[in-house]
Tab-separated table of C-alpha atoms (C1' of nucleotides) in Angstrom:
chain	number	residue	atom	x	y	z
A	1	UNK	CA	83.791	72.353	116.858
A	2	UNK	CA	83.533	74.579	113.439
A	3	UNK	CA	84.494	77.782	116.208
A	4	UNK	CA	87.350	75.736	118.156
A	5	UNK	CA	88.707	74.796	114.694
A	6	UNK	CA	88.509	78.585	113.142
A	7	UNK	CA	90.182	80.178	116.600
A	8	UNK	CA	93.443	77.470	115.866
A	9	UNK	CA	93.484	78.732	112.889
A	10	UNK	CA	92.711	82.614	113.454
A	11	UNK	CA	95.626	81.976	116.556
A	12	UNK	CA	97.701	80.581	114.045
A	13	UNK	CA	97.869	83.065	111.274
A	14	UNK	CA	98.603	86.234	113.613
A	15	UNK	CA	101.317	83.760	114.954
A	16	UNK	CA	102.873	83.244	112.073
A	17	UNK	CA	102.282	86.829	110.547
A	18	UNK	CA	103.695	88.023	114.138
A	19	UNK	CA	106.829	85.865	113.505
A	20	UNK	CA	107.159	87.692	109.949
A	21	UNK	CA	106.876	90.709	110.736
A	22	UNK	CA	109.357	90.137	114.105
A	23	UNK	CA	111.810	88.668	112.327
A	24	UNK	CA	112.188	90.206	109.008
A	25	UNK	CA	109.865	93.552	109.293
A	26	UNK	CA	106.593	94.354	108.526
A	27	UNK	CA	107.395	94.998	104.859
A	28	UNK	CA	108.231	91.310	104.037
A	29	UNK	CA	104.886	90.705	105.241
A	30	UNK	CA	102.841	88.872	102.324
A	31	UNK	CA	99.810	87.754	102.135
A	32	UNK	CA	100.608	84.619	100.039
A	33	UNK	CA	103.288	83.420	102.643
A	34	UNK	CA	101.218	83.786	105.795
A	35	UNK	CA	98.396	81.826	104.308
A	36	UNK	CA	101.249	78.790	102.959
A	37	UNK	CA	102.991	78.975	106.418
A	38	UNK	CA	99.210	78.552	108.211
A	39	UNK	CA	98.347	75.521	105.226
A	40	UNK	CA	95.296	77.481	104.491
A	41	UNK	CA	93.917	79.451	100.698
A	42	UNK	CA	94.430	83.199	101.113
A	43	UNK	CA	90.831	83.288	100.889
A	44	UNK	CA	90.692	82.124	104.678
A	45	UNK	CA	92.965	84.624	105.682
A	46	UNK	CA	90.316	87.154	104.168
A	47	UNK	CA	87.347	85.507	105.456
A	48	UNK	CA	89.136	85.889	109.000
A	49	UNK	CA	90.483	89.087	108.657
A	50	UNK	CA	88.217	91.278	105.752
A	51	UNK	CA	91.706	92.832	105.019
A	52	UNK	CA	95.410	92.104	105.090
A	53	UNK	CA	95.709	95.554	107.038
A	54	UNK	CA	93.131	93.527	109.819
A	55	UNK	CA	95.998	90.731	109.908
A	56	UNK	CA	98.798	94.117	111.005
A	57	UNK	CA	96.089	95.590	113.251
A	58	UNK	CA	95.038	92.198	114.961
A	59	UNK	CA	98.979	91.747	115.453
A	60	UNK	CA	99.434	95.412	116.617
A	61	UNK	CA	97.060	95.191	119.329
A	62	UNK	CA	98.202	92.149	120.582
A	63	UNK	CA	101.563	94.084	120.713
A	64	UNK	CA	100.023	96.978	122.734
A	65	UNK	CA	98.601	94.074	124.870
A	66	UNK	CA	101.681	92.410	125.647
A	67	UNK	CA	103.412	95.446	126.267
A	68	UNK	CA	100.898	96.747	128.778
A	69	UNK	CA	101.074	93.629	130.409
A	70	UNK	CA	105.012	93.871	130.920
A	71	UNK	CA	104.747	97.153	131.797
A	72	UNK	CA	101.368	97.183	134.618
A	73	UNK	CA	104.622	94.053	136.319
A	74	UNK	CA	106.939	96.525	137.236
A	75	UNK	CA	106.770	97.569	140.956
A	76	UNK	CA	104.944	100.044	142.220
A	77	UNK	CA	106.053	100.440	145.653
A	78	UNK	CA	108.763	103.446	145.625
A	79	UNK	CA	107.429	105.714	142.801
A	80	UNK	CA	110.843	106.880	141.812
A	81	UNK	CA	111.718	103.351	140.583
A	82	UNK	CA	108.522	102.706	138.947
A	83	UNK	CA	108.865	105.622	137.014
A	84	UNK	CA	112.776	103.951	135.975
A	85	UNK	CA	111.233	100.722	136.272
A	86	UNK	CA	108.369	101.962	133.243
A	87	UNK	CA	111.542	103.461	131.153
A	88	UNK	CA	113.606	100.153	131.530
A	89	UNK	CA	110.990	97.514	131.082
A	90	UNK	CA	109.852	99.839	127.974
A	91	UNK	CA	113.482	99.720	126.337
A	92	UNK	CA	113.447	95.838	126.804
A	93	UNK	CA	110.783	95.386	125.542
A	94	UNK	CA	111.468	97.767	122.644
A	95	UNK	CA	114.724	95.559	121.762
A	96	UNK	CA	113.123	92.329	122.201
A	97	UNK	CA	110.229	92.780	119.698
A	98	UNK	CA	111.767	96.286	117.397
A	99	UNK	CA	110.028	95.342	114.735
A	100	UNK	CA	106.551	94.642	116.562
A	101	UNK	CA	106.890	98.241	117.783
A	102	UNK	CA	107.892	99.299	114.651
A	103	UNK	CA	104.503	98.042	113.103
A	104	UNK	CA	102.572	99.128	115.541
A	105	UNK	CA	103.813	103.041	115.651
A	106	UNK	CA	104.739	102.987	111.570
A	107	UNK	CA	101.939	101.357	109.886
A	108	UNK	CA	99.923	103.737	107.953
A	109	UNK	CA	95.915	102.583	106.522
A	110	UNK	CA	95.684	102.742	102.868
A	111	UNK	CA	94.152	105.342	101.587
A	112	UNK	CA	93.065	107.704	104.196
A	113	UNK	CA	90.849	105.122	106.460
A	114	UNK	CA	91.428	105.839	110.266
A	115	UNK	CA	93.748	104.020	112.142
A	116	UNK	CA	91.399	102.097	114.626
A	117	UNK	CA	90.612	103.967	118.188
A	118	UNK	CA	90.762	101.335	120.445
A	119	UNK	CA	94.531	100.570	119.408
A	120	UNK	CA	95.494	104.507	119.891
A	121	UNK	CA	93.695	104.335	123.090
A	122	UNK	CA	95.629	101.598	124.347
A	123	UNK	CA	98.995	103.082	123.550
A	124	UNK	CA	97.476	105.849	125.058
A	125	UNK	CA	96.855	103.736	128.092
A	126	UNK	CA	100.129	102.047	128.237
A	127	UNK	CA	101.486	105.767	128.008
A	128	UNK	CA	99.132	106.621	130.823
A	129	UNK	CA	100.888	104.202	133.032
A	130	UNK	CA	103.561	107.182	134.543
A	131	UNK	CA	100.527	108.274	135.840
A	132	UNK	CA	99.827	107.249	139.067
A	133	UNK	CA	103.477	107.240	140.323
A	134	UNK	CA	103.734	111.050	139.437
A	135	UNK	CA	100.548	111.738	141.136
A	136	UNK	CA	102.131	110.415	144.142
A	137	UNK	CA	105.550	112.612	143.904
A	138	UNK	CA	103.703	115.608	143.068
A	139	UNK	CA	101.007	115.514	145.414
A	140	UNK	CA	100.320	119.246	144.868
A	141	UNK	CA	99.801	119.489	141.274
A	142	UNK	CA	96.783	119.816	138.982
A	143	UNK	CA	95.468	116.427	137.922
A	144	UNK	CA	95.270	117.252	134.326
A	145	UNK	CA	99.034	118.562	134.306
A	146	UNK	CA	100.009	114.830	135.271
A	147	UNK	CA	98.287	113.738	132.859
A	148	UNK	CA	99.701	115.776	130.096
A	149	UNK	CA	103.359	115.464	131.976
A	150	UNK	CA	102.816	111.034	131.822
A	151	UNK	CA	102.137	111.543	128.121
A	152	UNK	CA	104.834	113.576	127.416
A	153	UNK	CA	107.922	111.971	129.654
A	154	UNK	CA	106.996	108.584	128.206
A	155	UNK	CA	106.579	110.155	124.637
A	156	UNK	CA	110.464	111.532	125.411
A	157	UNK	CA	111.721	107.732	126.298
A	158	UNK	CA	109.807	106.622	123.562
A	159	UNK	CA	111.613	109.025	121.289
A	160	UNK	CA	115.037	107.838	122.867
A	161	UNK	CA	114.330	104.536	122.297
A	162	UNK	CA	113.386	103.946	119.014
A	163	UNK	CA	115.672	106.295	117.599
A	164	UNK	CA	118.447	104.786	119.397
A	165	UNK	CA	117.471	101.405	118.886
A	166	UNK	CA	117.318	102.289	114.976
A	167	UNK	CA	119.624	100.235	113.276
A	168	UNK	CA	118.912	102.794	110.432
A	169	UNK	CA	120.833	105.135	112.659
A	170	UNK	CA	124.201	105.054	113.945
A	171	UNK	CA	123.520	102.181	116.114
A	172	UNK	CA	123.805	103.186	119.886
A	173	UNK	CA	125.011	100.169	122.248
A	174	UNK	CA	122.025	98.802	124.276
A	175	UNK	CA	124.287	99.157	127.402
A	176	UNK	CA	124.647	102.902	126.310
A	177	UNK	CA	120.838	103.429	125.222
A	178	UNK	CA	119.975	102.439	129.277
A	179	UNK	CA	122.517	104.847	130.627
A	180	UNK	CA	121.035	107.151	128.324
A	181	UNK	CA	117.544	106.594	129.369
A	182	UNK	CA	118.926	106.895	132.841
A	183	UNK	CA	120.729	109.777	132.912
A	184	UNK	CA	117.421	111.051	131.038
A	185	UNK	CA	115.241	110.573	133.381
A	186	UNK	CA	117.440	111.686	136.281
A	187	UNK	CA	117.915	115.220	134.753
A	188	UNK	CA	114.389	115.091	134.069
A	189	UNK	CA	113.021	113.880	137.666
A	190	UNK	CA	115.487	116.484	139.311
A	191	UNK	CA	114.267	119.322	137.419
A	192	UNK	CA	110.434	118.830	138.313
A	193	UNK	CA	111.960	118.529	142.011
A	194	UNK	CA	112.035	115.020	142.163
A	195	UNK	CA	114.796	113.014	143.978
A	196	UNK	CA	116.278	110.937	141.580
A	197	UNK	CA	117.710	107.136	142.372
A	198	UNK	CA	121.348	108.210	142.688
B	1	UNK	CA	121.356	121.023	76.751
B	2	UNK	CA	120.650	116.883	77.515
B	3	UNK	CA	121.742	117.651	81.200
B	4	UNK	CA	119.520	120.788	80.957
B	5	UNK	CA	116.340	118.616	80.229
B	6	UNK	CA	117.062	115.671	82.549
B	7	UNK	CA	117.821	117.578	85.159
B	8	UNK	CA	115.014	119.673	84.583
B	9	UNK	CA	112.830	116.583	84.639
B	10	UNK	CA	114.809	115.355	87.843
B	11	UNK	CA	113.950	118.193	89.886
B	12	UNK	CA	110.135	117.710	88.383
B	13	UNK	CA	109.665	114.543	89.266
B	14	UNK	CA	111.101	115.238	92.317
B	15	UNK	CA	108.624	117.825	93.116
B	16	UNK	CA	105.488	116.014	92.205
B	17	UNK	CA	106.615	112.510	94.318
B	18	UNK	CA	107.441	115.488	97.206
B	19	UNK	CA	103.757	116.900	97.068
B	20	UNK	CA	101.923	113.154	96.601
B	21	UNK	CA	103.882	112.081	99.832
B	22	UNK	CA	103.104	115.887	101.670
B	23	UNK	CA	99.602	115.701	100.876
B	24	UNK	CA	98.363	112.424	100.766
B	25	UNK	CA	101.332	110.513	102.551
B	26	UNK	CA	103.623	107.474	101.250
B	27	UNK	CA	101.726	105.045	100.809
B	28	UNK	CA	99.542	107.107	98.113
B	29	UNK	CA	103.098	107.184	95.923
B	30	UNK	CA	102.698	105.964	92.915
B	31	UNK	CA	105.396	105.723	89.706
B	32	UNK	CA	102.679	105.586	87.278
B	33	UNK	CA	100.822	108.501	88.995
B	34	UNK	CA	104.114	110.423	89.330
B	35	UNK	CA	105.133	109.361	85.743
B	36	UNK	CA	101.911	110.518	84.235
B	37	UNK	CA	101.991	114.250	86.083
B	38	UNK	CA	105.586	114.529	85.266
B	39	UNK	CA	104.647	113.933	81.318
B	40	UNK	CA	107.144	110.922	80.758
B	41	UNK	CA	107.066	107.334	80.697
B	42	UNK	CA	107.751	105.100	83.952
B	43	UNK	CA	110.730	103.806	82.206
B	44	UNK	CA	112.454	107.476	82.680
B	45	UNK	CA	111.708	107.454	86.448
B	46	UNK	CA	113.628	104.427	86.585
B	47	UNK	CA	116.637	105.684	84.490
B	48	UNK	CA	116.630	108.401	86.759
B	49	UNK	CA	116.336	107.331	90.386
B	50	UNK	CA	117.429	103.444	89.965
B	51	UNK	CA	114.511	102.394	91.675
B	52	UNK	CA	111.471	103.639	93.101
B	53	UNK	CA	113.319	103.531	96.759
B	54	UNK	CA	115.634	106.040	95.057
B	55	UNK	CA	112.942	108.579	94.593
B	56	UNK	CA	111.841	108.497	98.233
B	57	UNK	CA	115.506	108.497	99.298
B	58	UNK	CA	115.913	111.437	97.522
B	59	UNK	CA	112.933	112.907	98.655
B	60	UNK	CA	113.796	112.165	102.289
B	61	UNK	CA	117.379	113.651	101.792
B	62	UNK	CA	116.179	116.983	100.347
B	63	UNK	CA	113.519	117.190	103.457
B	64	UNK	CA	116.414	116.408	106.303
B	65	UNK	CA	118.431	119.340	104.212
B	66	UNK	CA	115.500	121.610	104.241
B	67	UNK	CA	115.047	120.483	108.220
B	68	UNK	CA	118.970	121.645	108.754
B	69	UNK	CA	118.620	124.417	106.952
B	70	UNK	CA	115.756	125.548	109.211
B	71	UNK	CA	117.475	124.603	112.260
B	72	UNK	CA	120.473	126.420	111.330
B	73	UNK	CA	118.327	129.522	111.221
B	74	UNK	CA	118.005	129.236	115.057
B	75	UNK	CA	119.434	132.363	116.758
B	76	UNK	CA	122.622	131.879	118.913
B	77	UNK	CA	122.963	134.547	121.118
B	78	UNK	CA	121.567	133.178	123.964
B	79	UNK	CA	122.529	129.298	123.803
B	80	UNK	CA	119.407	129.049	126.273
B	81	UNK	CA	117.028	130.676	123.893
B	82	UNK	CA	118.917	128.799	121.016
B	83	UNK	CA	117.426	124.654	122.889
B	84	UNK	CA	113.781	126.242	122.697
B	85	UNK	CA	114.284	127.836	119.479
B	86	UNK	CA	115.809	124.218	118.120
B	87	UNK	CA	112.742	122.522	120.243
B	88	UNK	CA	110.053	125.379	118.737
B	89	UNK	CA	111.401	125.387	114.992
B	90	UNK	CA	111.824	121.484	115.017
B	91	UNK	CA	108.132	121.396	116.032
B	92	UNK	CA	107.106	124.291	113.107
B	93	UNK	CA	109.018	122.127	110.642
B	94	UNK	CA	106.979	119.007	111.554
B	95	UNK	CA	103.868	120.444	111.807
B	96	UNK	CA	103.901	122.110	108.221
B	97	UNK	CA	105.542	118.739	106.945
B	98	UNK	CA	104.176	115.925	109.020
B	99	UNK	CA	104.140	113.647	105.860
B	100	UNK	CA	107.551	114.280	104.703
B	101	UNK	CA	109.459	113.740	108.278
B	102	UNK	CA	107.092	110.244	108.775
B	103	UNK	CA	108.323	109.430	105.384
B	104	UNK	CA	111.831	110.351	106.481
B	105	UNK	CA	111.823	108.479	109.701
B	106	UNK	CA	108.894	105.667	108.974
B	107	UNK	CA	110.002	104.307	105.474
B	108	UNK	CA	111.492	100.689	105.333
B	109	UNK	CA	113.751	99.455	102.223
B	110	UNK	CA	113.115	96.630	100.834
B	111	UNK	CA	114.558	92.815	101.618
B	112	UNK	CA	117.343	93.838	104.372
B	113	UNK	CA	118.921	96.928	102.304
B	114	UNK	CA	120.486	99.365	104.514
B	115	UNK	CA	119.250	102.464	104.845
B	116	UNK	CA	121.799	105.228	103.207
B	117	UNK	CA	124.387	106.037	105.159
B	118	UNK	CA	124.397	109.692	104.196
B	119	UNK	CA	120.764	110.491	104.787
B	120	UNK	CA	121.059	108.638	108.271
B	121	UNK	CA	124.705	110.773	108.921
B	122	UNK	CA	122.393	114.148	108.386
B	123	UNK	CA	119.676	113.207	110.554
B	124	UNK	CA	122.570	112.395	113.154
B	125	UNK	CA	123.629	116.052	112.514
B	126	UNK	CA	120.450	117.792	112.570
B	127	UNK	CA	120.402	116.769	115.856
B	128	UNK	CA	123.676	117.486	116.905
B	129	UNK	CA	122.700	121.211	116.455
B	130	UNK	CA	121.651	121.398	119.911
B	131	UNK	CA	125.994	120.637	120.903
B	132	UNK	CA	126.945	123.761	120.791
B	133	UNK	CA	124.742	125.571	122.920
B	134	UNK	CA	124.697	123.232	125.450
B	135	UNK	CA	128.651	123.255	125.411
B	136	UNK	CA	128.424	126.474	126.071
B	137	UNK	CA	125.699	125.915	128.910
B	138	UNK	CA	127.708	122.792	130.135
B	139	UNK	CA	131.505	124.434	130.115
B	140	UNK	CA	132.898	121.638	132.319
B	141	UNK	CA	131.418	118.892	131.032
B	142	UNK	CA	132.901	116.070	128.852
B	143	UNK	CA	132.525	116.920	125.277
B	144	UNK	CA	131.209	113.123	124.311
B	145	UNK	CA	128.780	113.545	127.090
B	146	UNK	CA	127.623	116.716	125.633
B	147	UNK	CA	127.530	114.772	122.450
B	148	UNK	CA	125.536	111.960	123.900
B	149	UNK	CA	122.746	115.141	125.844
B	150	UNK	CA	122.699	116.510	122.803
B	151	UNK	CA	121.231	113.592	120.851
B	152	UNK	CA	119.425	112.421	123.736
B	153	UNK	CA	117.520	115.240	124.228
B	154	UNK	CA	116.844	116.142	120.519
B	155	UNK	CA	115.340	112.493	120.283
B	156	UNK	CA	113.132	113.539	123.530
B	157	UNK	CA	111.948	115.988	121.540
B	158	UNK	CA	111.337	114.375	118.632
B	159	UNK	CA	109.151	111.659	120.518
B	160	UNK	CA	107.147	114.152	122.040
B	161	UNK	CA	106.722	115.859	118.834
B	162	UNK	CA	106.116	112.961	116.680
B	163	UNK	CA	103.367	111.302	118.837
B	164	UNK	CA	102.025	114.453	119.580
B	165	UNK	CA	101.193	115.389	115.748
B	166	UNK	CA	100.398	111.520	115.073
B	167	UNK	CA	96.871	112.214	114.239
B	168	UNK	CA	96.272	108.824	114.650
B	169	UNK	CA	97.224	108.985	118.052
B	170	UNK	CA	94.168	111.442	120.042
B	171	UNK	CA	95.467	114.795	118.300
B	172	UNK	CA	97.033	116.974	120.752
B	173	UNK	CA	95.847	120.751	119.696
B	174	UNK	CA	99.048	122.442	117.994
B	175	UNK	CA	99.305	125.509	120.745
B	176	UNK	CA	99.234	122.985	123.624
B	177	UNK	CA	101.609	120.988	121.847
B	178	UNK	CA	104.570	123.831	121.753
B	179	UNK	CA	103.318	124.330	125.700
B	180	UNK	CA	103.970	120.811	126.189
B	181	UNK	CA	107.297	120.809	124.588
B	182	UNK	CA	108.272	124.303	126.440
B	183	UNK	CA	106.920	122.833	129.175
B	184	UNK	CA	109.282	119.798	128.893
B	185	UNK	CA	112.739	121.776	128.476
B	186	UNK	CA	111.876	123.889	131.474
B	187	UNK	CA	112.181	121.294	133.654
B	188	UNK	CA	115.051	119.186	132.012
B	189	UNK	CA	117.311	122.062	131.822
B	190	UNK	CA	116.441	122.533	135.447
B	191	UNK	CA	117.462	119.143	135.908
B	192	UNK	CA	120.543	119.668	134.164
B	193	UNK	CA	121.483	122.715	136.263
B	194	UNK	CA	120.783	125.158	133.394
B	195	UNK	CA	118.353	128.341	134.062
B	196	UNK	CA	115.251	127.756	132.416
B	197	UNK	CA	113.639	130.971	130.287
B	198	UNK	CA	110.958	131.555	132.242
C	1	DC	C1'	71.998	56.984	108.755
C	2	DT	C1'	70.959	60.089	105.160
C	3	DA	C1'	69.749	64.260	103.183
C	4	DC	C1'	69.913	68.784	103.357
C	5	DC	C1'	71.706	73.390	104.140
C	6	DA	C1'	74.213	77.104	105.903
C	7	DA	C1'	78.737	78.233	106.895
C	8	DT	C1'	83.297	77.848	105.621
C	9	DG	C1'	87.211	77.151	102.617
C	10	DT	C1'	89.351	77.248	98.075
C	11	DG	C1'	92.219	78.996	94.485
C	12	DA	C1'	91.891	80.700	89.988
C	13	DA	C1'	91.144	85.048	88.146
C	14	DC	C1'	91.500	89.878	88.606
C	15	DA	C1'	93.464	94.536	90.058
C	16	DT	C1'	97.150	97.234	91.338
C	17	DT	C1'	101.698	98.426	91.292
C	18	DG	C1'	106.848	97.860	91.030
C	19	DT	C1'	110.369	96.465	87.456
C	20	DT	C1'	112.626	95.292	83.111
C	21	DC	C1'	114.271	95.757	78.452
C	22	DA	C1'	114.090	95.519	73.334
C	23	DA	C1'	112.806	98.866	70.217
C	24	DT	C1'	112.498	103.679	69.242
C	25	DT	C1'	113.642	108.400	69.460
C	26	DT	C1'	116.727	112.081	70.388
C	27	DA	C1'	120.554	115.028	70.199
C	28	DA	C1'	125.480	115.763	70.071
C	29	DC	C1'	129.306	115.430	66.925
C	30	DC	C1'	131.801	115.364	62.689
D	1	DG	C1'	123.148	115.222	56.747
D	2	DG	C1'	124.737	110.914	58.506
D	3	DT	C1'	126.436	108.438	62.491
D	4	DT	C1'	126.245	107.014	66.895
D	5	DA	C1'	125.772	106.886	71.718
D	6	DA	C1'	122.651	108.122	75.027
D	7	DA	C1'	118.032	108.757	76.551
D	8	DT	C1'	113.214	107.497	76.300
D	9	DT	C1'	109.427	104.717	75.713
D	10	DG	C1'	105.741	101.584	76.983
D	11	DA	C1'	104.431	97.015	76.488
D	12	DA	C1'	105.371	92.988	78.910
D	13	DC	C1'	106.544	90.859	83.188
D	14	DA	C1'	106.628	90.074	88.241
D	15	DA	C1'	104.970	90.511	92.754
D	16	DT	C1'	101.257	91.054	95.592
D	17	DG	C1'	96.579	92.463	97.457
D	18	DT	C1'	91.638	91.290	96.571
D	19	DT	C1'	87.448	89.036	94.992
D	20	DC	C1'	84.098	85.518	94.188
D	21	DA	C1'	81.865	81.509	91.995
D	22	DC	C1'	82.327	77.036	93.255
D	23	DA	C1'	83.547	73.098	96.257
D	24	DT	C1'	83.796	71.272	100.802
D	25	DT	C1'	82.407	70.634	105.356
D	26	DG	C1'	79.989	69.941	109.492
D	27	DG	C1'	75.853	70.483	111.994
D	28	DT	C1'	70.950	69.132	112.076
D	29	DA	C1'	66.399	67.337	111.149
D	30	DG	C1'	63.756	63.564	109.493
DNA sequence: CTACCAATGTGAACATTGTTCAATTTAACC
DNA sequence: GGTTAAATTGAACAATGTTCACATTGGTAG
């Protein structure tokens, strides 16, 4: 009962420091709010967390999580479209949750502590998922070469993406940023002798 | 002679927020620390830079004008050897000032301020540079399309670049990096119809 | 049921850091 | 040299992360 009671509660802070950070960026994110919102002390939030970084990283990974999750649904039938299918599902995702993303690719420890491995080896994973639908179209090429290629094609969409999602920047039309990611990764697919969709 | 000493005092402060953020990264700014190794009182800092958003900004705006500056140093002869000499100098850049280009592309304003317009407007052109050699690659295309490939695959870049230094993320070696981004160009400009180098 | 205790929760106090502003100092001008 | 407007100061304030001595709670044994 004292474990069932501390989980609602642990649930219900990331929930509420998830909504923060979703809807008004991870830099309105306060310590003294999330505890008010979750009717607890912000000494529970410390007990349950050691650190208000713990509360970002605890919502980061659940971001990673989710986004794995979306992206492991898209089809994997005809390898072409998965690979469009990763891109596409990625930019939804992307607008859906910017900030989420933003916290989980911008956050930076104090000090100099490491960011925590098993979050940068789930991006790293979720990155990874290009993989096994390249394999397949290039049949003939080193295993370790897809590997590096997976990372770096969904690096490039990830660098379309969140700059042109940026409201910072020049704000490019979501209709526009999926023709862009497109037309990206039909040039791209064509010049590693790929087929592309159209 | 007062415009002498501010702005010698300016361009000091200036300096010492650039090499806190360069060495030890944002979040390690402090205006008492800068302040103190600039020999003047907080208050000044303020009287100078509004608030202590201004200093970053300003920071950030002298770093995208360094970044231009480097671009622009890009040979154009050959408008193919000009996209991997953007790619390869865009990658030097960020490699000797990781800190300063997160801080450029990673820092948040506080509440809902907008970003400055300007700063945003040269980032936008920094990556524009890539227009004119592909215009001359691309001589039927549609100019706005060129426009749009231009910023598209500058961003590419960028992602590629950006994760790849993230030593957070598993740190790809430097040498392989450049490979990876060489790599990367090959095969979109084959994809866009354009003889790669090698 | 009660007493006890270990775990948990509390929030006031503290530490750090951004921000303000009344008082002071400076330097340009006559 | 006196006057004055501008610049500078730094103590005080505000916002926010962090700690910890104390209070509360819930499980457990007698």
């Amino acid at each position: 009962m004292r474990d069932q009671k501390k989980n609602r509660r642990r649930v219900q802070i990331l929930e509420i420091a998830r909504g923060i950070i979703a809807t008004k960026g991870l830099r309105s994110l306060k310590v003294r709010d999330v505890a008010e919102a979750a009717g607890c002390s912000v000494g529970s939030v410390y007990n349950e967390f050691g650190d208000f970084d713990g509360v970002i990283l605890t919502v980061n990974r659940e971001t990673v999580q989710a986004l794995t999750e979306r992206l492991a649904g898209v089809p994997a039938e005809d390898p072409v479209r998965q690979l469009y299918g990763l891109a596409e599902t990625y930019l939804e995702f992307f607008a859906e949750h910017a900030n989420l993303l933003r916290s989980l690719f911008e956050h930076r420890m104090e000090d100099d502590r490491p960011y925590p491995d098993d979050i940068l080896q789930m991006v790293m994973d979720a990155f990874a998922l290009m993989h096994p639908p390249l394999v397949r179209l290039l049949p003939d090429a080193d295993d370790v070469k897809i590997a590096l290629l997976s990372r770096t094609l969904f690096s490039a969409v990830h660098g379309i993406i969140s700059l042109g999602l940026e409201e910072r920047m020049v704000a490019v039309p979501p209709q526009l940023l999926r023709q862009q990611v497109e037309q990206f990764l039909d040039a791209h697919l064509a010049g590693l002798g790929i087929l592309p969709l159209r």
